[in-house]
Amino acid sequence: MKRKIRGRRDIGIWTATVLLALAFCLSGCGAAPVRQQTSVDTAMGTIVTQTLYVRQERGHTGKESEAEGGTEGESAFVMELLAQLEQQELSWRIEDSELARINARADTGADVSMEEEPDVIPVSSSMQDILGQIWQISTDSGGALDVTLGRLSRLWNLDELAVSAGKGQTHIPAAEQIQSALEDTGFERVRLSEGTITLPAGMQLDLGAVGKGIACDRISAYLHSRPQVTGAVVAVGGSVVTYGEKPDGSPWKVAIMHPREEGNYLGILSLTGEHYISTSGDYERYVMAEGVRYHHIFDPVTGYPARSGLCSVTIVCDSGLQADALSTACFVLGAERGLDLAKSYGAEALFVDEVGTLYMTEGMREIFSAGQ
Ligand code: ADP
Ligand code: MG
């Protein structure tokens, strides 16, 4: 009996020693330290903010070595990734990108024979995958998301509109021009097949509604290939990816801008692990003319900036492309139909309407806290 008690105590002391040693090692004796770095750059026409946590490996000299450039190297690589995505794949402005080449093939103007004979264009497997996902969301949203409205978004040209508004002479497109641009839109008129896309002549694609979300997907894929990156939060404009964890185990905090109080936050999202967050609002790019707000999210039915009653939509889900596409689609659909769409994708949603009412999915209530 005595021996048994002593045995237990011995085991207890032994266990405590092991746990202490383990705690000591984790707190620094063997574990490489994790360094935090925050950087702010521009890419894809927006601001990119990165906070990366990178484990500093010890080199054979015993000193901490910044493997392949360390934290700075990692964030520079992320910027390189975004530049490539824009230049080689998604930009309609950069002549040699895949999207620009697709548009150039479809842009046959008044060529009647081409109008009768739709243009079949080869696409890369990556573009095929992107377009396939977009077409699904276009179908599920009843066309609220429609990336075939390239002619319409170029007609509105919000950047030029802002310049003209600055000079006191806002050039709102005429109703006939909008009608004519709308005739060249319609995702249901496009055929996607294995390795090709068939666009009616004159149609132009605009991937602005999903580009930053796709960027978040690519960033995440890169981070997964870097075991020394233990955590990250990267914002590409209104699209954000959280990855891994913070060294202290606390949740990621993602601020949601107040749509009507510039510089203020509506509230904070607290998230652990990997998530994709996207916000679409009418306060990012807009022009006020005679009391009307002309912004950059269009209703594919009317051809005018969407007036669904919402002024901000935030989506949280497990894909960057989906988060970005859904935030644009829900903005067009409005609160009721938007919530249904978000839920059908298993996404969390937070909407703000023009009188400041908040609409949230159940899961959003658990991760969102209002206020600064
Ligand atoms: P941001 O680009 O500011 O993140 P969004 O993700 O909502 O905002 O995308 C808006 C962009 O998407 C517009 O600048 C335009 O190029 C394009 N767009 C606007 N309305 C639609 C729509 N209904 N469907 C698809 N693309 C759209
Ligand atoms: Mg979007």
mmCIF file of C-alpha atoms and ligand atoms in Angstrom:
data_model
loop_
_atom_site.group_PDB
_atom_site.id
_atom_site.type_symbol
_atom_site.label_atom_id
_atom_site.label_comp_id
_atom_site.label_asym_id
_atom_site.label_seq_id
_atom_site.Cartn_x
_atom_site.Cartn_y
_atom_site.Cartn_z
ATOM 1 C CA MET A 1 0.000 0.000 0.000
ATOM 2 C CA LYS A 2 2.774 2.366 1.069
ATOM 3 C CA ARG A 3 4.848 1.512 -1.968
ATOM 4 C CA LYS A 4 1.858 2.112 -4.207
ATOM 5 C CA ILE A 5 1.309 5.618 -2.797
ATOM 6 C CA ARG A 6 4.989 6.473 -3.153
ATOM 7 C CA GLY A 7 4.875 5.128 -6.724
ATOM 8 C CA ARG A 8 1.996 7.434 -7.624
ATOM 9 C CA ARG A 9 3.770 10.427 -6.148
ATOM 10 C CA ASP A 10 6.889 9.535 -8.109
ATOM 11 C CA ILE A 11 4.870 9.388 -11.284
ATOM 12 C CA GLY A 12 3.329 12.747 -10.367
ATOM 13 C CA ILE A 13 6.706 14.378 -9.827
ATOM 14 C CA TRP A 14 8.035 12.826 -13.032
ATOM 15 C CA THR A 15 5.026 14.071 -15.036
ATOM 16 C CA ALA A 16 5.344 17.570 -13.587
ATOM 17 C CA THR A 17 9.045 17.629 -14.496
ATOM 18 C CA VAL A 18 8.326 16.568 -18.070
ATOM 19 C CA LEU A 19 5.561 19.150 -18.429
ATOM 20 C CA LEU A 20 7.811 21.872 -17.020
ATOM 21 C CA ALA A 21 10.606 20.903 -19.401
ATOM 22 C CA LEU A 22 8.144 20.884 -22.301
ATOM 23 C CA ALA A 23 6.805 24.304 -21.360
ATOM 24 C CA PHE A 24 10.360 25.608 -21.066
ATOM 25 C CA CYS A 25 11.266 24.280 -24.520
ATOM 26 C CA LEU A 26 8.113 25.738 -26.109
ATOM 27 C CA SER A 27 8.792 29.078 -24.512
ATOM 28 C CA GLY A 28 12.130 29.396 -26.183
ATOM 29 C CA CYS A 29 14.830 26.857 -25.380
ATOM 30 C CA GLY A 30 14.422 24.986 -28.671
ATOM 31 C CA ALA A 31 11.522 26.606 -30.528
ATOM 32 C CA ALA A 32 12.479 29.099 -33.179
ATOM 33 C CA PRO A 33 11.087 32.559 -32.475
ATOM 34 C CA VAL A 34 8.253 33.889 -34.618
ATOM 35 C CA ARG A 35 8.687 37.326 -36.071
ATOM 36 C CA GLN A 36 5.853 39.648 -37.086
ATOM 37 C CA GLN A 37 6.023 41.966 -40.047
ATOM 38 C CA THR A 38 3.445 44.394 -41.381
ATOM 39 C CA SER A 39 3.705 45.987 -44.825
ATOM 40 C CA VAL A 40 1.511 48.218 -46.958
ATOM 41 C CA ASP A 41 1.785 48.237 -50.777
ATOM 42 C CA THR A 42 -0.448 48.722 -53.785
ATOM 43 C CA ALA A 43 -1.543 46.120 -56.346
ATOM 44 C CA MET A 44 -4.626 45.471 -58.471
ATOM 45 C CA GLY A 45 -5.531 49.148 -58.178
ATOM 46 C CA THR A 46 -5.903 48.935 -54.406
ATOM 47 C CA ILE A 47 -4.042 48.881 -51.099
ATOM 48 C CA VAL A 48 -2.565 45.594 -49.929
ATOM 49 C CA THR A 49 -1.877 45.255 -46.200
ATOM 50 C CA GLN A 50 0.004 42.205 -44.977
ATOM 51 C CA THR A 51 0.727 41.046 -41.460
ATOM 52 C CA LEU A 52 2.808 37.897 -41.548
ATOM 53 C CA TYR A 53 4.145 35.751 -38.709
ATOM 54 C CA VAL A 54 7.255 33.896 -39.824
ATOM 55 C CA ARG A 55 9.262 31.397 -37.791
ATOM 56 C CA GLN A 56 12.935 32.313 -37.817
ATOM 57 C CA GLU A 57 14.805 29.072 -38.435
ATOM 58 C CA ARG A 58 18.190 28.571 -36.777
ATOM 59 C CA GLY A 59 20.979 28.071 -39.286
ATOM 60 C CA HIS A 60 23.846 25.613 -38.825
ATOM 61 C CA THR A 61 25.848 28.362 -37.088
ATOM 62 C CA GLY A 62 23.209 28.340 -34.370
ATOM 63 C CA LYS A 63 22.118 31.876 -35.293
ATOM 64 C CA GLU A 64 18.612 32.693 -36.419
ATOM 65 C CA SER A 65 18.638 32.733 -40.175
ATOM 66 C CA GLU A 66 16.036 34.383 -42.360
ATOM 67 C CA ALA A 67 15.502 31.488 -44.743
ATOM 68 C CA GLU A 68 15.036 32.764 -48.304
ATOM 69 C CA GLY A 69 14.685 36.379 -47.268
ATOM 70 C CA GLY A 70 12.603 35.803 -44.108
ATOM 71 C CA THR A 71 9.540 37.942 -43.443
ATOM 72 C CA GLU A 72 10.462 40.579 -46.037
ATOM 73 C CA GLY A 73 11.010 37.850 -48.615
ATOM 74 C CA GLU A 74 7.589 36.336 -47.933
ATOM 75 C CA SER A 75 5.692 39.619 -48.289
ATOM 76 C CA ALA A 76 7.656 40.535 -51.421
ATOM 77 C CA PHE A 77 6.695 37.178 -52.898
ATOM 78 C CA VAL A 78 3.022 37.819 -52.127
ATOM 79 C CA MET A 79 3.257 41.137 -54.013
ATOM 80 C CA GLU A 80 4.947 39.377 -56.930
ATOM 81 C CA LEU A 81 2.105 36.854 -56.970
ATOM 82 C CA LEU A 82 -0.504 39.630 -57.174
ATOM 83 C CA ALA A 83 1.369 41.433 -59.957
ATOM 84 C CA GLN A 84 1.492 38.206 -61.967
ATOM 85 C CA LEU A 85 -2.181 37.441 -61.382
ATOM 86 C CA GLU A 86 -3.145 40.873 -62.645
ATOM 87 C CA GLN A 87 -0.725 41.091 -65.566
ATOM 88 C CA GLN A 88 -0.982 37.551 -66.858
ATOM 89 C CA GLU A 89 -4.567 36.598 -66.071
ATOM 90 C CA LEU A 90 -7.225 39.003 -64.846
ATOM 91 C CA SER A 91 -6.687 42.571 -66.013
ATOM 92 C CA TRP A 92 -8.747 43.853 -68.934
ATOM 93 C CA ARG A 93 -6.470 46.905 -69.155
ATOM 94 C CA ILE A 94 -3.170 45.030 -69.587
ATOM 95 C CA GLU A 95 -2.971 43.992 -73.211
ATOM 96 C CA ASP A 96 -1.272 40.656 -72.784
ATOM 97 C CA SER A 97 -3.339 39.244 -69.935
ATOM 98 C CA GLU A 98 -5.489 36.208 -70.676
ATOM 99 C CA LEU A 99 -8.672 38.199 -70.037
ATOM 100 C CA ALA A 100 -7.604 40.984 -72.405
ATOM 101 C CA ARG A 101 -6.854 38.393 -75.083
ATOM 102 C CA ILE A 102 -10.301 36.819 -74.622
ATOM 103 C CA ASN A 103 -11.915 40.259 -74.853
ATOM 104 C CA ALA A 104 -9.873 41.205 -77.918
ATOM 105 C CA ARG A 105 -11.109 38.073 -79.706
ATOM 106 C CA ALA A 106 -14.733 38.865 -78.825
ATOM 107 C CA ASP A 107 -14.405 42.557 -79.573
ATOM 108 C CA THR A 108 -15.238 42.372 -83.246
ATOM 109 C CA GLY A 109 -17.326 45.554 -83.232
ATOM 110 C CA ALA A 110 -19.764 45.809 -86.145
ATOM 111 C CA ASP A 111 -18.541 42.661 -87.872
ATOM 112 C CA VAL A 112 -21.912 41.187 -88.834
ATOM 113 C CA SER A 113 -20.564 37.801 -89.900
ATOM 114 C CA MET A 114 -18.901 37.432 -86.497
ATOM 115 C CA GLU A 115 -22.147 38.349 -84.776
ATOM 116 C CA GLU A 116 -23.817 35.476 -86.554
ATOM 117 C CA GLU A 117 -20.894 33.176 -85.854
ATOM 118 C CA PRO A 118 -20.004 33.377 -82.157
ATOM 119 C CA ASP A 119 -16.317 33.371 -81.393
ATOM 120 C CA VAL A 120 -14.871 30.239 -79.797
ATOM 121 C CA ILE A 121 -11.835 31.154 -77.704
ATOM 122 C CA PRO A 122 -9.365 28.813 -75.982
ATOM 123 C CA VAL A 123 -8.936 29.318 -72.223
ATOM 124 C CA SER A 124 -6.370 28.030 -69.716
ATOM 125 C CA SER A 125 -7.462 25.461 -67.132
ATOM 126 C CA SER A 126 -7.097 28.078 -64.408
ATOM 127 C CA MET A 127 -9.359 30.544 -66.266
ATOM 128 C CA GLN A 128 -11.803 27.735 -66.971
ATOM 129 C CA ASP A 129 -11.982 26.934 -63.269
ATOM 130 C CA ILE A 130 -12.492 30.616 -62.361
ATOM 131 C CA LEU A 131 -15.218 31.119 -64.985
ATOM 132 C CA GLY A 132 -16.925 27.861 -63.990
ATOM 133 C CA GLN A 133 -17.234 29.016 -60.372
ATOM 134 C CA ILE A 134 -18.453 32.457 -61.438
ATOM 135 C CA TRP A 135 -21.089 31.011 -63.778
ATOM 136 C CA GLN A 136 -22.454 28.879 -60.954
ATOM 137 C CA ILE A 137 -22.869 31.942 -58.711
ATOM 138 C CA SER A 138 -24.361 33.923 -61.611
ATOM 139 C CA THR A 139 -26.930 31.165 -62.086
ATOM 140 C CA ASP A 140 -27.672 30.855 -58.357
ATOM 141 C CA SER A 141 -28.046 34.630 -57.989
ATOM 142 C CA GLY A 142 -30.434 34.888 -60.947
ATOM 143 C CA GLY A 143 -27.889 36.987 -62.841
ATOM 144 C CA ALA A 144 -27.210 39.538 -60.060
ATOM 145 C CA LEU A 145 -23.534 38.678 -60.566
ATOM 146 C CA ASP A 146 -22.750 38.994 -64.257
ATOM 147 C CA VAL A 147 -19.134 39.430 -65.353
ATOM 148 C CA THR A 148 -20.221 39.924 -68.978
ATOM 149 C CA LEU A 149 -21.072 43.572 -68.259
ATOM 150 C CA GLY A 150 -17.646 44.816 -69.388
ATOM 151 C CA ARG A 151 -19.140 47.258 -71.907
ATOM 152 C CA LEU A 152 -21.447 48.685 -69.289
ATOM 153 C CA SER A 153 -18.758 49.176 -66.628
ATOM 154 C CA ARG A 154 -16.522 50.846 -69.217
ATOM 155 C CA LEU A 155 -19.362 53.109 -70.302
ATOM 156 C CA TRP A 156 -19.881 54.229 -66.714
ATOM 157 C CA ASN A 157 -16.113 54.535 -66.137
ATOM 158 C CA LEU A 158 -16.328 55.627 -62.517
ATOM 159 C CA ASP A 159 -12.775 57.002 -62.505
ATOM 160 C CA GLU A 160 -13.494 59.412 -65.340
ATOM 161 C CA LEU A 161 -16.856 60.247 -63.844
ATOM 162 C CA ALA A 162 -15.095 61.297 -60.649
ATOM 163 C CA VAL A 163 -12.725 63.541 -62.635
ATOM 164 C CA SER A 164 -15.610 65.198 -64.495
ATOM 165 C CA ALA A 165 -17.549 65.593 -61.228
ATOM 166 C CA GLY A 166 -14.498 67.314 -59.753
ATOM 167 C CA LYS A 167 -14.787 69.853 -62.570
ATOM 168 C CA GLY A 168 -18.483 70.309 -61.830
ATOM 169 C CA GLN A 169 -19.778 68.627 -64.997
ATOM 170 C CA THR A 170 -20.657 64.986 -64.320
ATOM 171 C CA HIS A 171 -21.178 63.051 -67.559
ATOM 172 C CA ILE A 172 -23.795 60.464 -66.636
ATOM 173 C CA PRO A 173 -24.246 58.060 -69.595
ATOM 174 C CA ALA A 174 -27.431 58.581 -71.607
ATOM 175 C CA ALA A 175 -30.254 56.030 -71.273
ATOM 176 C CA GLU A 176 -29.766 54.943 -74.922
ATOM 177 C CA GLN A 177 -26.050 54.330 -74.351
ATOM 178 C CA ILE A 178 -26.837 52.190 -71.297
ATOM 179 C CA GLN A 179 -29.438 50.232 -73.256
ATOM 180 C CA SER A 180 -26.988 49.642 -76.078
ATOM 181 C CA ALA A 181 -24.238 48.457 -73.666
ATOM 182 C CA LEU A 182 -26.729 46.108 -71.996
ATOM 183 C CA GLU A 183 -27.377 44.435 -75.340
ATOM 184 C CA ASP A 184 -23.797 43.138 -75.251
ATOM 185 C CA THR A 185 -24.220 41.520 -71.820
ATOM 186 C CA GLY A 186 -25.798 38.317 -70.491
ATOM 187 C CA PHE A 187 -23.860 35.435 -68.903
ATOM 188 C CA GLU A 188 -26.509 32.962 -70.125
ATOM 189 C CA ARG A 189 -25.510 33.752 -73.729
ATOM 190 C CA VAL A 190 -21.984 32.437 -73.102
ATOM 191 C CA ARG A 191 -20.979 28.814 -73.581
ATOM 192 C CA LEU A 192 -18.232 27.338 -71.427
ATOM 193 C CA SER A 193 -16.821 24.042 -72.671
ATOM 194 C CA GLU A 194 -13.733 21.987 -71.954
ATOM 195 C CA GLY A 195 -10.859 24.410 -72.711
ATOM 196 C CA THR A 196 -12.945 26.990 -74.581
ATOM 197 C CA ILE A 197 -15.373 29.827 -74.064
ATOM 198 C CA THR A 198 -17.839 30.973 -76.705
ATOM 199 C CA LEU A 199 -18.679 34.660 -76.463
ATOM 200 C CA PRO A 200 -21.135 36.551 -78.641
ATOM 201 C CA ALA A 201 -19.289 39.178 -80.677
ATOM 202 C CA GLY A 202 -19.061 42.490 -78.882
ATOM 203 C CA MET A 203 -19.313 41.063 -75.376
ATOM 204 C CA GLN A 204 -16.580 42.051 -72.916
ATOM 205 C CA LEU A 205 -15.730 40.324 -69.641
ATOM 206 C CA ASP A 206 -14.909 42.292 -66.478
ATOM 207 C CA LEU A 207 -13.596 40.271 -63.532
ATOM 208 C CA GLY A 208 -13.499 43.290 -61.186
ATOM 209 C CA ALA A 209 -16.120 41.739 -58.917
ATOM 210 C CA VAL A 210 -13.984 38.682 -58.148
ATOM 211 C CA GLY A 211 -10.337 39.651 -58.791
ATOM 212 C CA LYS A 212 -9.387 40.545 -55.230
ATOM 213 C CA GLY A 213 -11.056 37.420 -53.876
ATOM 214 C CA ILE A 214 -9.119 35.271 -56.368
ATOM 215 C CA ALA A 215 -5.989 37.091 -55.166
ATOM 216 C CA CYS A 216 -6.780 35.951 -51.603
ATOM 217 C CA ASP A 217 -7.117 32.336 -52.814
ATOM 218 C CA ARG A 218 -3.706 32.526 -54.482
ATOM 219 C CA ILE A 219 -2.116 34.086 -51.388
ATOM 220 C CA SER A 220 -3.526 31.323 -49.236
ATOM 221 C CA ALA A 221 -2.218 28.609 -51.598
ATOM 222 C CA TYR A 222 1.222 30.209 -51.373
ATOM 223 C CA LEU A 223 1.131 30.428 -47.570
ATOM 224 C CA HIS A 224 0.190 26.744 -47.364
ATOM 225 C CA SER A 225 3.434 25.969 -49.197
ATOM 226 C CA ARG A 226 5.509 27.914 -46.621
ATOM 227 C CA PRO A 227 5.727 25.953 -43.357
ATOM 228 C CA GLN A 228 7.718 28.773 -41.732
ATOM 229 C CA VAL A 229 4.715 31.106 -42.092
ATOM 230 C CA THR A 230 2.693 30.329 -38.973
ATOM 231 C CA GLY A 231 -0.008 32.963 -39.412
ATOM 232 C CA ALA A 232 -1.075 35.810 -41.664
ATOM 233 C CA VAL A 233 -3.792 38.306 -42.347
ATOM 234 C CA VAL A 234 -3.681 39.903 -45.780
ATOM 235 C CA ALA A 235 -6.134 42.506 -47.109
ATOM 236 C CA VAL A 236 -6.360 43.168 -50.843
ATOM 237 C CA GLY A 237 -8.686 46.182 -50.789
ATOM 238 C CA GLY A 238 -12.025 44.938 -49.458
ATOM 239 C CA SER A 239 -11.055 41.253 -49.654
ATOM 240 C CA VAL A 240 -9.199 39.703 -46.731
ATOM 241 C CA VAL A 241 -7.705 36.276 -45.985
ATOM 242 C CA THR A 242 -6.810 35.076 -42.491
ATOM 243 C CA TYR A 243 -4.460 32.116 -42.193
ATOM 244 C CA GLY A 244 -2.928 30.028 -39.391
ATOM 245 C CA GLU A 245 -2.701 31.564 -35.969
ATOM 246 C CA LYS A 246 -1.115 34.344 -33.966
ATOM 247 C CA PRO A 247 1.768 33.376 -31.671
ATOM 248 C CA ASP A 248 -0.348 34.285 -28.619
ATOM 249 C CA GLY A 249 -3.323 32.258 -29.898
ATOM 250 C CA SER A 250 -5.691 35.256 -29.895
ATOM 251 C CA PRO A 251 -8.198 35.566 -32.788
ATOM 252 C CA TRP A 252 -7.638 37.585 -35.941
ATOM 253 C CA LYS A 253 -9.438 40.942 -35.874
ATOM 254 C CA VAL A 254 -10.850 42.252 -39.137
ATOM 255 C CA ALA A 255 -12.428 45.713 -39.068
ATOM 256 C CA ILE A 256 -15.528 46.461 -41.160
ATOM 257 C CA MET A 257 -15.655 50.050 -42.402
ATOM 258 C CA HIS A 258 -18.656 52.190 -41.583
ATOM 259 C CA PRO A 259 -20.395 52.829 -44.912
ATOM 260 C CA ARG A 260 -21.482 56.360 -44.007
ATOM 261 C CA GLU A 261 -18.914 57.581 -41.472
ATOM 262 C CA GLU A 262 -15.592 57.900 -43.240
ATOM 263 C CA GLY A 263 -12.672 56.619 -41.196
ATOM 264 C CA ASN A 264 -14.929 54.916 -38.620
ATOM 265 C CA TYR A 265 -15.497 51.222 -38.147
ATOM 266 C CA LEU A 266 -18.895 49.599 -38.093
ATOM 267 C CA GLY A 267 -17.456 46.803 -35.991
ATOM 268 C CA ILE A 268 -14.913 44.009 -35.773
ATOM 269 C CA LEU A 269 -14.911 40.376 -36.883
ATOM 270 C CA SER A 270 -13.035 37.944 -34.610
ATOM 271 C CA LEU A 271 -11.882 34.864 -36.488
ATOM 272 C CA THR A 272 -9.617 31.920 -35.794
ATOM 273 C CA GLY A 273 -7.846 30.000 -38.550
ATOM 274 C CA GLU A 274 -8.447 30.332 -42.259
ATOM 275 C CA HIS A 275 -11.293 32.495 -43.581
ATOM 276 C CA TYR A 276 -12.066 34.714 -46.532
ATOM 277 C CA ILE A 277 -13.856 37.989 -45.950
ATOM 278 C CA SER A 278 -15.126 40.328 -48.642
ATOM 279 C CA THR A 279 -16.954 43.635 -48.382
ATOM 280 C CA SER A 280 -18.744 45.389 -51.247
ATOM 281 C CA GLY A 281 -20.061 48.872 -50.649
ATOM 282 C CA ASP A 282 -21.377 51.935 -52.431
ATOM 283 C CA TYR A 283 -18.922 54.156 -50.533
ATOM 284 C CA GLU A 284 -15.641 52.961 -52.089
ATOM 285 C CA ARG A 285 -15.921 54.310 -55.625
ATOM 286 C CA TYR A 286 -18.766 56.718 -56.199
ATOM 287 C CA VAL A 287 -19.719 60.123 -57.493
ATOM 288 C CA MET A 288 -22.510 62.322 -56.122
ATOM 289 C CA ALA A 289 -24.460 64.291 -58.727
ATOM 290 C CA GLU A 290 -27.627 66.223 -57.934
ATOM 291 C CA GLY A 291 -28.089 64.252 -54.751
ATOM 292 C CA VAL A 292 -27.752 60.857 -56.490
ATOM 293 C CA ARG A 293 -24.960 58.440 -55.562
ATOM 294 C CA TYR A 294 -23.444 56.796 -58.656
ATOM 295 C CA HIS A 295 -21.320 53.863 -57.500
ATOM 296 C CA HIS A 296 -19.512 50.930 -59.103
ATOM 297 C CA ILE A 297 -21.834 47.962 -58.454
ATOM 298 C CA PHE A 298 -24.312 47.682 -61.292
ATOM 299 C CA ASP A 299 -27.679 46.053 -61.543
ATOM 300 C CA PRO A 300 -27.351 43.903 -64.692
ATOM 301 C CA VAL A 301 -31.101 44.364 -65.333
ATOM 302 C CA THR A 302 -31.261 48.168 -65.317
ATOM 303 C CA GLY A 303 -27.663 48.988 -66.255
ATOM 304 C CA TYR A 304 -27.575 51.598 -63.453
ATOM 305 C CA PRO A 305 -25.782 51.420 -60.096
ATOM 306 C CA ALA A 306 -27.730 48.908 -57.970
ATOM 307 C CA ARG A 307 -30.385 50.388 -55.687
ATOM 308 C CA SER A 308 -31.346 47.475 -53.473
ATOM 309 C CA GLY A 309 -31.497 49.511 -50.288
ATOM 310 C CA LEU A 310 -28.138 48.135 -49.088
ATOM 311 C CA CYS A 311 -24.993 50.217 -48.787
ATOM 312 C CA SER A 312 -22.583 47.572 -47.469
ATOM 313 C CA VAL A 313 -22.347 43.782 -47.701
ATOM 314 C CA THR A 314 -19.765 41.617 -45.917
ATOM 315 C CA ILE A 315 -19.422 37.902 -46.604
ATOM 316 C CA VAL A 316 -17.294 35.396 -44.663
ATOM 317 C CA CYS A 317 -16.734 31.951 -46.166
ATOM 318 C CA ASP A 318 -14.040 29.424 -47.062
ATOM 319 C CA SER A 319 -13.170 30.649 -50.567
ATOM 320 C CA GLY A 320 -11.876 34.049 -51.664
ATOM 321 C CA LEU A 321 -13.559 33.938 -55.055
ATOM 322 C CA GLN A 322 -16.872 32.968 -53.479
ATOM 323 C CA ALA A 323 -16.688 35.662 -50.793
ATOM 324 C CA ASP A 324 -15.990 38.367 -53.385
ATOM 325 C CA ALA A 325 -18.577 37.130 -55.897
ATOM 326 C CA LEU A 326 -21.259 36.728 -53.208
ATOM 327 C CA SER A 327 -20.616 40.183 -51.732
ATOM 328 C CA THR A 328 -21.247 41.785 -55.133
ATOM 329 C CA ALA A 329 -24.257 39.563 -55.913
ATOM 330 C CA CYS A 330 -25.886 40.118 -52.489
ATOM 331 C CA PHE A 331 -25.408 43.870 -52.846
ATOM 332 C CA VAL A 332 -27.454 43.758 -56.066
ATOM 333 C CA LEU A 333 -30.088 41.384 -54.650
ATOM 334 C CA GLY A 334 -30.837 43.318 -51.456
ATOM 335 C CA ALA A 335 -31.316 42.099 -47.891
ATOM 336 C CA GLU A 336 -33.886 39.341 -48.218
ATOM 337 C CA ARG A 337 -32.749 37.561 -51.381
ATOM 338 C CA GLY A 338 -29.111 38.283 -50.519
ATOM 339 C CA LEU A 339 -29.372 36.495 -47.164
ATOM 340 C CA ASP A 340 -30.958 33.486 -48.862
ATOM 341 C CA LEU A 341 -28.143 33.341 -51.413
ATOM 342 C CA ALA A 342 -25.405 33.647 -48.760
ATOM 343 C CA LYS A 343 -26.996 30.928 -46.638
ATOM 344 C CA SER A 344 -27.313 28.602 -49.645
ATOM 345 C CA TYR A 345 -23.492 28.791 -49.903
ATOM 346 C CA GLY A 346 -23.016 28.191 -46.173
ATOM 347 C CA ALA A 347 -21.538 31.702 -45.942
ATOM 348 C CA GLU A 348 -21.931 34.193 -43.101
ATOM 349 C CA ALA A 349 -23.297 37.595 -44.093
ATOM 350 C CA LEU A 350 -23.577 41.090 -42.639
ATOM 351 C CA PHE A 351 -25.606 43.699 -44.514
ATOM 352 C CA VAL A 352 -26.143 47.375 -43.736
ATOM 353 C CA ASP A 353 -29.033 49.246 -45.327
ATOM 354 C CA GLU A 354 -29.379 52.939 -46.048
ATOM 355 C CA VAL A 355 -31.027 53.718 -42.712
ATOM 356 C CA GLY A 356 -28.319 51.853 -40.794
ATOM 357 C CA THR A 357 -30.211 48.622 -40.045
ATOM 358 C CA LEU A 358 -27.966 45.554 -39.757
ATOM 359 C CA TYR A 359 -28.939 42.148 -41.139
ATOM 360 C CA MET A 360 -26.899 39.106 -40.093
ATOM 361 C CA THR A 361 -26.825 35.347 -40.414
ATOM 362 C CA GLU A 362 -26.795 33.408 -37.129
ATOM 363 C CA GLY A 363 -23.099 32.566 -37.404
ATOM 364 C CA MET A 364 -22.237 36.204 -38.069
ATOM 365 C CA ARG A 365 -23.718 37.203 -34.705
ATOM 366 C CA GLU A 366 -21.064 35.054 -33.026
ATOM 367 C CA ILE A 367 -18.070 36.610 -34.808
ATOM 368 C CA PHE A 368 -19.166 40.252 -35.216
ATOM 369 C CA SER A 369 -19.032 42.862 -32.468
ATOM 370 C CA ALA A 370 -20.401 46.305 -33.224
ATOM 371 C CA GLY A 371 -18.508 49.500 -32.473
ATOM 372 C CA GLN A 372 -14.880 50.560 -32.655
HETATM 373 P P1 ADP B 1 -14.535 46.135 -55.311
HETATM 374 O O1 ADP B 1 -13.957 45.970 -56.664
HETATM 375 O O2 ADP B 1 -14.513 47.553 -54.804
HETATM 376 O O3 ADP B 1 -14.016 45.152 -54.315
HETATM 377 P P2 ADP B 1 -16.828 44.565 -55.920
HETATM 378 O O4 ADP B 1 -16.150 43.316 -55.557
HETATM 379 O O5 ADP B 1 -18.240 44.681 -55.483
HETATM 380 O O6 ADP B 1 -16.081 45.826 -55.408
HETATM 381 O O7 ADP B 1 -16.767 44.649 -57.504
HETATM 382 C C1 ADP B 1 -17.180 45.783 -58.206
HETATM 383 C C2 ADP B 1 -16.629 45.703 -59.606
HETATM 384 O O8 ADP B 1 -17.206 44.578 -60.284
HETATM 385 C C3 ADP B 1 -16.984 46.912 -60.453
HETATM 386 O O9 ADP B 1 -15.923 47.835 -60.460
HETATM 387 C C4 ADP B 1 -17.234 46.318 -61.828
HETATM 388 O O10 ADP B 1 -16.011 46.208 -62.503
HETATM 389 C C5 ADP B 1 -17.740 44.938 -61.542
HETATM 390 N N1 ADP B 1 -19.199 44.818 -61.386
HETATM 391 C C6 ADP B 1 -20.099 45.775 -61.010
HETATM 392 N N2 ADP B 1 -21.332 45.283 -60.909
HETATM 393 C C7 ADP B 1 -21.239 43.961 -61.208
HETATM 394 C C8 ADP B 1 -22.176 42.891 -61.266
HETATM 395 N N3 ADP B 1 -23.473 43.071 -60.984
HETATM 396 N N4 ADP B 1 -21.714 41.679 -61.629
HETATM 397 C C9 ADP B 1 -20.414 41.481 -61.918
HETATM 398 N N5 ADP B 1 -19.489 42.432 -61.894
HETATM 399 C C10 ADP B 1 -19.878 43.663 -61.521
HETATM 400 MG MG MG B 2 -17.013 41.442 -55.159
#
